[in-house]
C-alpha cells in the first residue's frame, strides 16, 4: 500500500511538473503572439503616418546609420551620399537589383528613427526608410536602376519586450507622385 | 483483522487510478491550453501577413496608376507593363490581363486595369463626376497565405504641367558651378538637371542627383558628388510666348498689371523698375521690361505677399519694351520675408535672345533669395555668393563664386494652363479577397 501511494505520488508529481512546464511555455507563446499582434498594429500605424505626409513630404530628414548587427533593421543601410537601403532582404537578394538610394531631404517629414513603440507590456523600436524605386516599364532597361519612379516606404518593427523577436517585421509599399505625367 | 485485510485488499490500486485520472485531466487541460496558444500564434501571424498584404495591394494601385499616367495607353487598351488588348495574356474574353509584381520579402501584388469607360459606369463603385471618364484599377496583395484586394476608380482630370519639373535647378543647355570653398558654398540641397553638360567644381555636392537624358555630359571635380539620375526624355520647355500661369501670360500682363504699385521706382515709359533706395513691392502681378537694383539697396517682399513678375523684353513686346531691355541686374539684394515660401515670389523672364541670353540675369552682390525663376531663354550668372531657396529653370546656369540652393517642394505645385489629361484616384474600396466571378477581376467589390 505504501509502495502504491509512493508510486502514485511520483506519477502525480511528474504530471504536475509537466503541466506547469506546459502552462509556462504556453504563457510564453501567448505573450509572443500578443507582442507580434501589437507590433503589427504599431507597424501598420507607422506606415499610415508616413503615407499621411504626402508624396512631397515623403523623405528622410536625415540618413540612418548602418549597423553591423544582422538583426538590426539598419543592417541593410549602406553609408554614402545619399546612402542606400536593401529593400529585398531575402537570402540571396543583394546587389543593385535589391538596393535603392535613400530619399534624404532636410525639408521632408519622415524621421528615420528608431523611435520607441509600446506600453508597459509590449514594446520595441520602429525604423523608417524611404528609397527611390525604378520602374523598368517606364524608365526602360537602360534607365534602371537610377530613374526615380516611386518612393518605396519601408517600416521595420522590432520587439524587445517581453521577448526578443529574432527578425524585425517589415512592412513595405510603393507611392507615386500624384502629379506625375510624361511632361514631368 | 480479516475484515480489515479484505477492505485493504479492496482499496489496492485506488491511489494509482486516482493519480492517473488526475494526470489524464491535467493532460487534457494542457492540450487545450496548447491548442489555444497555437490559435493565438496563428492569429498573430495572420494579422501581420494581412497587414503586409494590404500594403502590397496599395503598391499595386500606385504602380498601375503611375504607369497609366506615364505610358498613356490607347483608350481601348488595358495596361500591364505595356498596353495590352482585352482578352489577351490569359484573360477571359473582354477582360484585361493581370500584371504581377514583387515587393520583395515574400510580398507580391497583382493588378488589372480596364480600358476607358464612360464616367457613368458603376463597375468600380459610384459613377465618376459628370463629364469625366474612368478606368477601374483592381489590385491584390499577397503575403504567404494572406490576401487583400482593393479597387480604385481612376477619373480623368484636365491638368497643367509643372513649370518646374525638378525640385532644384535646371539649365537646359548647361549647368556650371565652380569649386566649393568647403564651408557650405556650392551645395545643392535638391536636384540638378540638364539636357546638355553639367560641370561641377571640386567638392560641390548635389543631394538629389544630376538628372539628364541620354547624350548629356556630367563633369565633376575632386570630391564632388552628384548621383546620376537618367531621364527618359529631354526636359519639356514651355516657351515664354505660350506660358500661362494662373491665367497670366506675358502678353496679358503687358497691358494689365500692378506696375503702378512700384511708385517712384517705376517708369511707365519702357516699363522699367529702377530701385535706387530700399523699397517693398506689394502683392500683385507685374510686367517690367527691365529691373535694376542699385548697390547696397534692398528690394523687399512682405510676409504673406504673393508676387508674380513677368520680365518682358523687346523680343516679346517689341512695341512696349525698348530695344536691349529684358534684363534683371541686381547690384543690391532681394529679400523675401523669411516666413514666405518660394512660390510667393515667381519670376518669369522672356529673355533677350531665343536661347542663351548671357547677360539677362546678373547678381553682383551677396544675396539670399526665396523665389522661383523661370527663364528658359536666359543664363543666370553671379559674381558673389548667392543663396537661393526655391527652384530655377533656365537656359544656362553659370555660378562662379558660390551658390547654396535649397529646393522647396512647394514649387512643384506651380502649373501651366491645363492641357494634359491625367487619371486620379476617385472612389476607393476594399473587396473580397478573391473575385466572386473567377473570370471577372473587378467582381466582388460591392
Coordinates of C-alpha atoms in Angstrom, one line a residue:
Chain A
X1 CA 0.0 0.0 0.0
X2 CA 2.8 2.4 0.9
X3 CA 4.6 1.5 -2.3
X4 CA 1.5 2.1 -4.3
X5 CA 1.0 5.6 -2.7
X6 CA 4.6 6.4 -3.3
X7 CA 4.3 5.4 -7.0
X8 CA 1.0 7.4 -7.3
X9 CA 2.6 10.4 -5.7
X10 CA 5.6 10.1 -8.1
X11 CA 3.3 9.9 -11.1
X12 CA 1.3 12.9 -9.9
X13 CA 4.4 14.9 -9.3
X14 CA 5.8 14.2 -12.8
X15 CA 2.4 15.1 -14.2
X16 CA 2.2 18.3 -12.3
X17 CA 5.7 19.4 -13.3
X18 CA 4.9 18.6 -16.9
X19 CA 1.7 20.6 -16.7
X20 CA 3.3 23.6 -15.1
X21 CA 6.0 23.5 -17.7
X22 CA 3.3 23.3 -20.4
X23 CA 1.5 26.3 -18.9
X24 CA 4.7 28.3 -18.7
X25 CA 5.6 27.5 -22.3
X26 CA 2.1 28.4 -23.4
X27 CA 2.2 31.7 -21.5
X28 CA 5.5 32.5 -23.2
X29 CA 4.0 31.6 -26.6
X30 CA 0.9 33.7 -25.9
X31 CA 3.0 36.7 -24.8
X32 CA 5.0 36.4 -28.0
X33 CA 1.8 36.2 -30.1
X34 CA 0.3 39.2 -28.3
X35 CA 3.6 41.1 -28.8
X36 CA 3.5 40.2 -32.5
X37 CA -0.1 41.4 -32.8
X38 CA 0.9 44.7 -31.1
X39 CA 3.9 45.1 -33.3
X40 CA 1.9 44.5 -36.4
X41 CA -0.5 47.2 -35.4
X42 CA 2.3 49.6 -34.5
X43 CA 3.9 48.9 -37.9
X44 CA 0.7 49.5 -39.7
X45 CA 0.1 52.7 -37.8
X46 CA 3.6 53.9 -38.5
X47 CA 3.1 53.2 -42.2
X48 CA -0.1 55.2 -42.3
X49 CA 1.6 58.1 -40.6
X50 CA 4.3 58.1 -43.3
X51 CA 1.7 57.9 -46.1
X52 CA -0.2 60.8 -44.5
X53 CA 2.9 63.0 -45.1
X54 CA 2.0 63.1 -48.8
X55 CA 4.3 62.4 -51.7
X56 CA 6.4 65.5 -51.3
X57 CA 6.9 65.1 -47.6
X58 CA 7.9 61.5 -48.0
X59 CA 11.7 61.7 -47.5
X60 CA 14.0 61.1 -44.6
X61 CA 15.1 64.2 -42.8
X62 CA 18.5 62.5 -42.1
X63 CA 20.3 59.4 -43.2
X64 CA 20.1 56.4 -40.9
X65 CA 23.4 55.0 -39.7
X66 CA 24.4 51.5 -40.8
X67 CA 24.6 48.7 -38.3
X68 CA 26.7 45.5 -38.2
X69 CA 24.1 43.5 -36.4
X70 CA 22.1 41.4 -38.9
X71 CA 19.0 41.6 -36.6
X72 CA 19.1 45.4 -36.6
X73 CA 17.0 46.9 -39.5
X74 CA 19.8 49.4 -40.1
X75 CA 22.0 46.4 -41.1
X76 CA 20.5 46.9 -44.6
X77 CA 21.6 50.5 -44.8
X78 CA 24.8 51.4 -46.8
X79 CA 26.5 54.6 -45.9
X80 CA 27.1 57.1 -48.7
X81 CA 25.8 60.2 -50.2
X82 CA 22.8 59.9 -50.1
X83 CA 23.2 56.3 -48.8
X84 CA 21.3 53.2 -49.9
X85 CA 18.9 50.6 -48.5
X86 CA 18.5 47.0 -49.3
X87 CA 14.7 46.7 -49.7
X88 CA 14.6 43.0 -50.5
X89 CA 16.1 41.2 -47.6
X90 CA 15.6 37.6 -48.6
X91 CA 18.7 35.4 -48.5
X92 CA 20.3 35.7 -51.9
X93 CA 18.8 39.0 -52.7
X94 CA 21.5 41.7 -52.9
X95 CA 23.3 44.0 -55.3
X96 CA 21.8 46.8 -57.3
X97 CA 18.6 44.9 -58.0
X98 CA 17.7 44.7 -54.3
X99 CA 19.2 48.0 -53.2
X100 CA 18.0 51.6 -53.8
X101 CA 19.2 55.1 -53.0
X102 CA 17.6 56.6 -49.9
X103 CA 15.5 59.7 -50.3
X104 CA 17.2 62.2 -48.0
X105 CA 15.7 65.7 -47.8
X106 CA 16.1 68.0 -44.8
X107 CA 12.8 69.6 -45.8
X108 CA 10.9 66.3 -45.8
X109 CA 8.9 64.9 -42.9
X110 CA 9.9 61.4 -42.1
X111 CA 12.1 60.8 -39.1
X112 CA 14.1 57.6 -39.7
X113 CA 14.1 56.8 -36.0
X114 CA 14.4 54.4 -34.4
X115 CA 11.5 55.5 -32.2
X116 CA 10.1 53.5 -29.4
X117 CA 6.7 52.0 -29.5
X118 CA 4.6 50.1 -26.9
X119 CA 3.3 50.3 -23.4
X120 CA 4.1 48.5 -20.1
X121 CA 3.6 45.1 -21.6
X122 CA 5.0 45.1 -25.1
X123 CA 7.4 47.4 -26.9
X124 CA 10.3 47.8 -29.3
X125 CA 11.5 50.2 -31.9
X126 CA 10.2 51.5 -35.2
X127 CA 12.6 52.2 -38.1
X128 CA 11.5 54.1 -41.2
X129 CA 13.1 54.1 -44.7
X130 CA 12.2 55.9 -47.9
X131 CA 14.1 54.9 -51.1
X132 CA 13.8 55.6 -54.8
X133 CA 12.4 52.8 -56.8
X134 CA 12.8 52.4 -60.5
X135 CA 10.2 51.1 -62.9
X136 CA 11.6 49.3 -65.9
X137 CA 8.2 49.6 -67.7
X138 CA 8.5 53.4 -67.6
X139 CA 12.2 54.1 -67.4
X140 CA 13.3 51.3 -69.8
X141 CA 16.0 48.8 -69.1
X142 CA 18.7 51.4 -69.6
X143 CA 17.1 53.8 -67.1
X144 CA 17.1 51.3 -64.2
X145 CA 18.5 51.5 -61.6
X146 CA 18.6 55.2 -61.3
X147 CA 15.3 56.7 -62.5
X148 CA 13.1 58.0 -59.8
X149 CA 9.6 56.5 -60.4
X150 CA 8.3 55.6 -56.9
X151 CA 9.1 56.2 -53.4
X152 CA 9.4 52.9 -51.6
X153 CA 8.3 53.3 -47.9
X154 CA 9.6 50.6 -45.6
X155 CA 8.7 50.4 -41.9
X156 CA 10.6 47.8 -39.8
X157 CA 9.4 47.0 -36.3
X158 CA 11.4 45.2 -33.6
X159 CA 10.1 43.7 -30.4
X160 CA 12.3 44.0 -27.4
X161 CA 9.8 43.3 -24.6
X162 CA 8.6 40.9 -23.3
X163 CA 10.5 38.7 -25.7
X164 CA 13.1 39.4 -28.4
X165 CA 11.8 38.7 -31.9
X166 CA 14.7 37.4 -33.9
X167 CA 13.8 39.2 -37.1
X168 CA 12.0 42.6 -37.4
X169 CA 8.6 42.8 -39.0
X170 CA 8.9 44.6 -42.4
X171 CA 6.0 46.5 -44.0
X172 CA 6.5 47.9 -47.5
X173 CA 4.6 49.8 -50.1
X174 CA 5.3 52.0 -53.2
X175 CA 4.0 55.5 -53.6
X176 CA 4.0 57.5 -56.9
X177 CA 3.8 61.2 -57.5
X178 CA 0.1 62.0 -57.9
X179 CA 1.0 64.7 -60.4
X180 CA 3.3 62.6 -62.5
X181 CA 2.9 62.7 -66.2
X182 CA 5.0 62.4 -69.3
X183 CA 6.0 66.0 -69.2
X184 CA 7.1 65.9 -65.6
Chain B
X1 CA -8.4 -8.5 11.3
X2 CA -9.8 -10.5 8.5
X3 CA -12.3 -7.7 7.7
X4 CA -9.6 -5.0 7.6
X5 CA -7.5 -7.2 5.3
X6 CA -10.5 -7.6 3.0
X7 CA -11.1 -3.7 2.9
X8 CA -7.4 -3.1 2.3
X9 CA -7.4 -5.6 -0.5
X10 CA -10.5 -3.8 -2.0
X11 CA -8.6 -0.5 -1.9
X12 CA -5.4 -1.8 -3.6
X13 CA -4.6 0.2 -6.7
X14 CA -7.0 3.0 -6.0
X15 CA -4.3 5.6 -5.4
X16 CA -2.7 4.8 -8.7
X17 CA -6.1 5.0 -10.5
X18 CA -6.8 8.4 -8.9
X19 CA -3.3 9.6 -9.8
X20 CA -3.7 8.5 -13.4
X21 CA -7.2 10.1 -13.6
X22 CA -5.8 13.4 -12.3
X23 CA -2.9 13.1 -14.8
X24 CA -5.4 12.5 -17.6
X25 CA -7.4 15.6 -16.6
X26 CA -4.2 17.7 -16.5
X27 CA -3.1 16.3 -19.9
X28 CA -6.5 17.3 -21.4
X29 CA -6.2 20.7 -19.8
X30 CA -2.6 21.2 -21.1
X31 CA -3.7 20.1 -24.6
X32 CA -6.5 22.6 -24.6
X33 CA -4.2 25.4 -23.4
X34 CA -1.6 24.4 -26.0
X35 CA -4.2 24.5 -28.7
X36 CA -5.4 27.9 -27.6
X37 CA -1.8 29.2 -27.7
X38 CA -1.4 27.7 -31.2
X39 CA -4.5 29.5 -32.2
X40 CA -3.2 32.8 -30.8
X41 CA 0.1 32.4 -32.7
X42 CA -1.7 31.6 -35.9
X43 CA -3.9 34.7 -35.4
X44 CA -0.9 36.9 -34.8
X45 CA 0.9 35.7 -37.9
X46 CA -2.3 36.1 -39.9
X47 CA -2.7 39.7 -38.6
X48 CA 0.9 40.5 -39.6
X49 CA 0.5 38.9 -43.1
X50 CA -2.8 40.6 -43.8
X51 CA -1.4 44.0 -43.0
X52 CA 1.6 43.4 -45.2
X53 CA -0.8 42.1 -47.9
X54 CA -2.8 45.4 -47.7
X55 CA 0.4 47.4 -48.2
X56 CA 1.3 45.2 -51.2
X57 CA -2.2 45.7 -52.7
X58 CA -1.8 49.5 -52.3
X59 CA 1.5 49.3 -54.0
X60 CA -0.2 47.6 -56.9
X61 CA -2.7 50.5 -57.1
X62 CA 0.2 53.0 -57.1
X63 CA 2.1 51.2 -59.8
X64 CA -1.0 50.8 -62.0
X65 CA -1.9 54.5 -61.7
X66 CA 1.6 55.7 -62.3
X67 CA 2.1 53.6 -65.4
X68 CA -1.2 54.7 -66.8
X69 CA -0.3 58.4 -66.5
X70 CA 3.3 57.9 -67.8
X71 CA 2.7 55.3 -70.6
X72 CA -0.8 56.6 -71.7
X73 CA -2.1 53.5 -73.4
X74 CA -4.9 53.9 -76.0
X75 CA -8.4 54.4 -74.6
X76 CA -9.4 50.9 -75.7
X77 CA -6.3 49.2 -74.2
X78 CA -5.7 47.6 -70.8
X79 CA -2.3 48.0 -69.2
X80 CA 0.2 45.6 -67.7
X81 CA 3.7 46.8 -68.0
X82 CA 2.8 47.6 -71.6
X83 CA -0.5 48.4 -73.3
X84 CA -2.5 45.1 -73.9
X85 CA -5.7 44.3 -75.6
X86 CA -8.6 42.8 -73.6
X87 CA -8.8 39.0 -73.8
X88 CA -5.1 38.6 -74.2
X89 CA -2.4 37.3 -71.8
X90 CA -4.7 34.6 -70.4
X91 CA -7.6 36.9 -69.6
X92 CA -11.2 35.9 -70.4
X93 CA -12.8 37.5 -73.4
X94 CA -13.4 41.2 -72.9
X95 CA -11.4 41.2 -69.6
X96 CA -8.0 42.6 -69.0
X97 CA -4.8 40.6 -68.4
X98 CA -3.1 41.0 -65.0
X99 CA 0.3 42.2 -64.2
X100 CA 2.2 40.5 -61.3
X101 CA 5.0 42.4 -59.5
X102 CA 7.2 41.6 -56.5
X103 CA 7.7 43.8 -53.5
X104 CA 10.4 41.6 -52.1
X105 CA 10.5 39.8 -48.7
X106 CA 7.7 37.4 -49.8
X107 CA 5.2 40.1 -50.7
X108 CA 3.7 40.4 -54.2
X109 CA 1.0 42.4 -55.9
X110 CA -1.2 41.8 -59.0
X111 CA -3.2 44.5 -60.8
X112 CA -5.7 44.7 -63.6
X113 CA -6.6 48.0 -65.4
X114 CA -9.7 48.3 -67.6
X115 CA -10.0 50.3 -70.8
X116 CA -11.5 53.7 -70.7
X117 CA -15.2 53.7 -69.7
X118 CA -17.9 56.3 -69.5
X119 CA -18.0 58.1 -66.2
X120 CA -21.5 56.8 -65.6
X121 CA -20.2 53.2 -65.3
X122 CA -20.7 51.7 -61.9
X123 CA -18.4 48.7 -62.3
X124 CA -15.9 50.5 -60.0
X125 CA -18.3 51.9 -57.5
X126 CA -20.3 55.2 -57.7
X127 CA -20.2 57.0 -61.1
X128 CA -17.4 59.5 -61.8
X129 CA -18.3 63.2 -61.7
X130 CA -20.2 64.4 -64.7
X131 CA -18.1 64.9 -67.8
X132 CA -15.3 62.6 -66.6
X133 CA -14.3 59.3 -68.0
X134 CA -12.9 56.5 -65.8
X135 CA -10.8 53.3 -65.7
X136 CA -11.1 50.7 -63.0
X137 CA -7.9 49.5 -61.2
X138 CA -8.1 46.4 -59.0
X139 CA -5.1 45.1 -57.1
X140 CA -4.4 42.1 -55.0
X141 CA -1.6 41.9 -52.4
X142 CA -0.4 38.5 -51.3
X143 CA 1.9 37.6 -48.4
X144 CA 2.3 33.8 -47.7
X145 CA -1.4 32.7 -47.4
X146 CA -2.8 36.1 -46.7
X147 CA -4.5 38.0 -49.5
X148 CA -6.1 41.5 -49.6
X149 CA -7.8 43.1 -52.6
X150 CA -8.6 46.8 -53.2
X151 CA -10.1 48.7 -56.1
X152 CA -10.0 52.3 -57.1
X153 CA -11.8 54.3 -59.8
X154 CA -9.4 56.4 -61.8
X155 CA -11.1 59.6 -63.1
X156 CA -9.9 61.8 -65.9
X157 CA -8.7 65.3 -64.9
X158 CA -7.5 68.0 -67.2
X159 CA -4.4 69.4 -65.5
X160 CA -1.5 71.7 -66.2
X161 CA 2.1 70.5 -66.4
X162 CA 4.6 71.6 -63.7
X163 CA 6.6 74.7 -64.6
X164 CA 9.4 73.2 -62.5
X165 CA 9.6 69.5 -63.2
X166 CA 12.6 69.1 -60.8
X167 CA 12.9 70.2 -57.2
X168 CA 16.1 72.1 -57.7
X169 CA 17.6 73.7 -60.8
X170 CA 17.6 73.0 -64.5
X171 CA 19.9 74.5 -67.1
X172 CA 18.6 73.3 -70.4
X173 CA 21.9 73.9 -72.2
X174 CA 24.3 73.8 -69.3
X175 CA 24.9 74.0 -65.6
X176 CA 28.3 75.2 -64.5
X177 CA 29.2 75.5 -60.8
X178 CA 32.7 76.5 -59.6
X179 CA 34.7 75.0 -56.8
X180 CA 33.3 74.8 -53.4
X181 CA 35.4 76.5 -50.7
X182 CA 34.4 73.8 -48.3
X183 CA 32.4 76.0 -46.0
X184 CA 29.0 75.3 -47.3
X185 CA 29.3 77.1 -50.6
X186 CA 28.2 75.5 -53.8
X187 CA 25.9 73.0 -52.1
X188 CA 22.8 71.9 -53.9
X189 CA 20.2 70.6 -51.5
X190 CA 18.0 69.3 -54.2
X191 CA 18.4 68.1 -57.8
X192 CA 20.2 69.5 -60.9
X193 CA 19.1 68.8 -64.4
X194 CA 20.3 69.5 -67.9
X195 CA 19.9 68.2 -71.5
X196 CA 23.5 69.4 -72.1
X197 CA 26.5 69.5 -69.8
X198 CA 26.6 69.6 -66.0
X199 CA 30.0 70.8 -64.8
X200 CA 30.7 70.7 -61.1
X201 CA 33.8 72.1 -59.4
X202 CA 35.7 70.5 -56.6
X203 CA 33.7 69.5 -53.5
X204 CA 30.3 70.5 -54.9
X205 CA 27.6 68.2 -53.6
X206 CA 24.1 67.7 -55.0
X207 CA 21.8 65.8 -52.7
X208 CA 19.2 64.6 -55.1
X209 CA 21.3 63.8 -58.1
X210 CA 22.1 65.0 -61.6
X211 CA 19.1 64.4 -63.9
X212 CA 19.8 64.1 -67.6
X213 CA 18.7 62.2 -70.7
X214 CA 21.0 60.0 -72.8
X215 CA 23.6 62.0 -74.6
X216 CA 24.2 64.6 -71.9
X217 CA 27.5 65.0 -70.1
X218 CA 28.5 65.2 -66.4
X219 CA 31.9 66.5 -65.5
X220 CA 32.7 66.6 -61.8
X221 CA 35.7 67.8 -59.9
X222 CA 37.6 66.2 -57.0
X223 CA 35.4 65.5 -54.0
X224 CA 32.3 66.5 -55.9
X225 CA 29.2 64.3 -55.6
X226 CA 26.1 64.0 -57.8
X227 CA 24.5 60.6 -58.3
X228 CA 23.3 60.3 -62.0
X229 CA 19.6 60.0 -62.5
X230 CA 18.8 59.2 -66.1
X231 CA 15.7 60.8 -67.7
X232 CA 13.7 59.2 -70.4
X233 CA 13.4 62.4 -72.5
X234 CA 14.6 66.0 -72.7
X235 CA 13.1 68.5 -70.2
X236 CA 9.9 69.9 -71.6
X237 CA 10.2 73.6 -72.2
X238 CA 7.2 75.9 -72.4
X239 CA 8.4 78.9 -74.5
X240 CA 7.6 82.2 -72.8
X241 CA 5.3 83.3 -75.6
X242 CA 2.9 80.5 -74.7
X243 CA 3.5 80.3 -71.0
X244 CA 0.3 80.7 -69.0
X245 CA 0.3 80.5 -65.2
X246 CA -2.8 81.3 -63.2
X247 CA -4.4 82.8 -66.3
X248 CA -1.4 85.3 -66.7
X249 CA 0.7 85.4 -69.8
X250 CA 3.5 87.8 -70.9
X251 CA 1.1 89.3 -73.4
X252 CA -1.8 89.8 -71.0
X253 CA 0.3 91.3 -68.2
X254 CA 2.0 93.7 -70.6
X255 CA -1.3 95.6 -70.6
X256 CA -3.0 94.6 -67.4
X257 CA -0.7 94.7 -64.4
X258 CA 0.0 96.3 -61.0
X259 CA 3.2 98.1 -62.1
X260 CA 2.0 101.4 -60.7
X261 CA 2.3 100.0 -57.2
X262 CA 6.0 100.3 -57.5
X263 CA 5.7 104.0 -57.1
X264 CA 8.6 106.3 -57.9
X265 CA 10.9 103.4 -58.8
X266 CA 8.7 102.6 -61.8
X267 CA 9.0 104.4 -65.1
X268 CA 5.9 103.8 -67.3
X269 CA 7.8 104.7 -70.5
X270 CA 9.6 101.5 -71.1
X271 CA 8.1 99.7 -68.0
X272 CA 11.4 99.9 -66.1
X273 CA 11.8 99.2 -62.4
X274 CA 14.9 101.0 -61.1
X275 CA 15.3 100.6 -57.3
X276 CA 17.6 103.3 -56.0
X277 CA 16.6 103.1 -52.3
X278 CA 15.2 100.4 -50.1
X279 CA 11.6 99.6 -51.0
X280 CA 8.9 97.0 -50.6
X281 CA 6.9 95.7 -53.6
X282 CA 3.3 94.8 -52.5
X283 CA 1.3 91.7 -53.7
X284 CA 0.4 91.8 -57.4
X285 CA 1.2 90.8 -60.9
X286 CA 3.9 92.9 -62.6
X287 CA 5.3 93.2 -66.1
X288 CA 8.5 95.1 -66.4
X289 CA 10.9 95.4 -69.3
X290 CA 13.9 95.7 -67.1
X291 CA 14.8 95.5 -63.4
X292 CA 17.8 97.3 -61.9
X293 CA 18.6 97.3 -58.2
X294 CA 21.4 99.6 -57.2
X295 CA 24.3 98.7 -55.0
X296 CA 23.5 98.4 -51.3
X297 CA 19.8 98.7 -52.0
X298 CA 17.2 96.1 -51.0
X299 CA 14.0 95.2 -52.8
X300 CA 11.8 93.5 -50.2
X301 CA 8.6 91.5 -50.2
X302 CA 6.5 91.5 -47.0
X303 CA 5.2 88.4 -45.1
X304 CA 2.2 86.9 -46.9
X305 CA 2.9 88.8 -50.2
X306 CA 2.0 87.0 -53.4
X307 CA 4.0 88.4 -56.3
X308 CA 4.4 87.3 -59.9
X309 CA 6.9 89.3 -62.0
X310 CA 6.9 88.9 -65.8
X311 CA 10.2 90.4 -67.1
X312 CA 9.4 91.1 -70.7
X313 CA 11.8 92.2 -73.4
X314 CA 11.7 93.7 -76.8
X315 CA 11.7 90.2 -78.2
X316 CA 8.3 89.5 -76.5
X317 CA 6.9 93.0 -76.7
X318 CA 8.7 95.0 -79.4
X319 CA 6.3 97.9 -79.1
X320 CA 6.2 98.2 -75.3
X321 CA 9.8 97.3 -74.4
X322 CA 12.8 99.4 -75.6
X323 CA 15.5 97.7 -77.6
X324 CA 18.1 96.0 -75.4
X325 CA 15.7 95.6 -72.5
X326 CA 14.8 92.3 -70.8
X327 CA 17.5 92.1 -68.2
X328 CA 17.5 91.9 -64.4
X329 CA 20.6 93.3 -62.8
X330 CA 20.9 93.0 -59.0
X331 CA 23.7 95.1 -57.6
X332 CA 22.0 95.2 -54.2
X333 CA 19.8 92.4 -52.9
X334 CA 16.3 91.0 -53.0
X335 CA 14.8 89.9 -49.7
X336 CA 11.6 87.8 -49.4
X337 CA 10.2 87.7 -45.9
X338 CA 11.5 84.6 -44.1
X339 CA 8.0 83.3 -43.5
X340 CA 7.2 83.2 -47.2
X341 CA 7.7 80.0 -49.3
X342 CA 9.3 80.1 -52.7
X343 CA 6.0 80.2 -54.8
X344 CA 5.2 83.5 -53.1
X345 CA 7.7 85.2 -55.4
X346 CA 7.6 84.0 -59.0
X347 CA 9.9 85.4 -61.6
X348 CA 9.3 84.7 -65.3
X349 CA 11.9 86.0 -67.8
X350 CA 11.2 86.3 -71.5
X351 CA 14.8 86.5 -72.5
X352 CA 16.8 88.8 -74.8
X353 CA 17.5 86.0 -77.3
X354 CA 15.6 82.9 -78.4
X355 CA 18.2 80.9 -76.5
X356 CA 21.0 81.7 -74.1
X357 CA 20.8 85.4 -73.3
X358 CA 24.1 85.6 -71.5
X359 CA 23.6 88.8 -69.5
X360 CA 19.9 88.5 -68.8
X361 CA 20.1 87.8 -65.1
X362 CA 23.0 89.0 -63.1
X363 CA 23.6 89.0 -59.3
X364 CA 26.6 91.2 -58.5
X365 CA 26.4 91.2 -54.7
X366 CA 25.8 88.6 -52.0
X367 CA 22.1 87.8 -51.9
X368 CA 19.7 85.4 -50.1
X369 CA 16.5 84.9 -52.1
X370 CA 13.4 82.8 -51.7
X371 CA 11.7 82.6 -55.1
X372 CA 11.2 80.7 -58.3
X373 CA 12.8 81.7 -61.6
X374 CA 11.6 80.5 -65.0
X375 CA 13.8 81.8 -67.8
X376 CA 14.3 79.1 -70.4
X377 CA 16.0 81.5 -72.8
X378 CA 18.3 83.1 -70.3
X379 CA 21.5 82.5 -68.4
X380 CA 21.9 83.4 -64.8
X381 CA 25.4 84.5 -63.7
X382 CA 26.7 85.5 -60.3
X383 CA 29.8 87.3 -59.1
X384 CA 29.3 86.9 -55.4
X385 CA 27.6 84.3 -53.1
X386 CA 24.0 83.5 -53.8
X387 CA 21.7 81.5 -51.5
X388 CA 18.5 80.6 -53.4
X389 CA 15.6 78.8 -51.8
X390 CA 13.1 77.6 -54.4
X391 CA 13.5 76.4 -58.0
X392 CA 15.2 77.5 -61.2
X393 CA 14.5 76.7 -64.8
X394 CA 17.0 78.4 -67.2
X395 CA 18.8 78.0 -70.5
X396 CA 22.1 78.1 -68.6
X397 CA 23.4 78.4 -65.0
X398 CA 26.9 79.9 -64.5
X399 CA 27.9 80.1 -60.9
X400 CA 31.4 81.2 -60.2
X401 CA 31.7 82.3 -56.6
X402 CA 29.3 80.2 -54.6
X403 CA 25.7 79.1 -54.5
X404 CA 23.6 77.3 -52.0
X405 CA 20.4 76.1 -53.5
X406 CA 17.7 74.8 -51.2
X407 CA 14.9 73.1 -53.2
X408 CA 11.4 74.0 -52.0
X409 CA 8.9 71.1 -52.6
X410 CA 6.1 73.6 -52.9
X411 CA 7.4 74.7 -56.2
X412 CA 6.0 71.6 -57.9
X413 CA 2.5 73.0 -57.3
X414 CA 3.1 75.8 -59.9
X415 CA 1.4 74.5 -63.0
X416 CA 0.9 75.9 -66.6
X417 CA -2.5 76.1 -68.1
X418 CA -4.4 72.8 -68.2
X419 CA -3.7 70.8 -71.3
X420 CA -3.0 67.3 -70.1
X421 CA -5.4 64.6 -69.2
X422 CA -4.4 62.7 -66.1
X423 CA -6.0 59.9 -64.1
X424 CA -6.5 60.5 -60.4
X425 CA -7.9 58.2 -57.8
X426 CA -11.7 58.7 -57.2
X427 CA -13.6 56.1 -55.3
X428 CA -11.5 53.5 -53.2
X429 CA -12.9 50.4 -51.7
X430 CA -11.7 47.1 -50.3
X431 CA -13.0 43.9 -51.9
X432 CA -13.4 40.3 -51.0
X433 CA -10.0 38.6 -51.2
X434 CA -11.0 36.8 -54.4
X435 CA -13.3 37.8 -57.2
X436 CA -16.9 36.4 -57.0
X437 CA -16.7 35.6 -60.7
X438 CA -13.4 34.0 -61.4
X439 CA -13.2 35.4 -65.0
X440 CA -14.1 38.9 -63.9
X441 CA -11.2 40.5 -61.9
X442 CA -13.4 43.5 -60.9
X443 CA -16.1 41.4 -59.3
X444 CA -16.7 41.0 -55.6
X445 CA -16.2 44.7 -54.7
X446 CA -19.6 45.9 -53.6

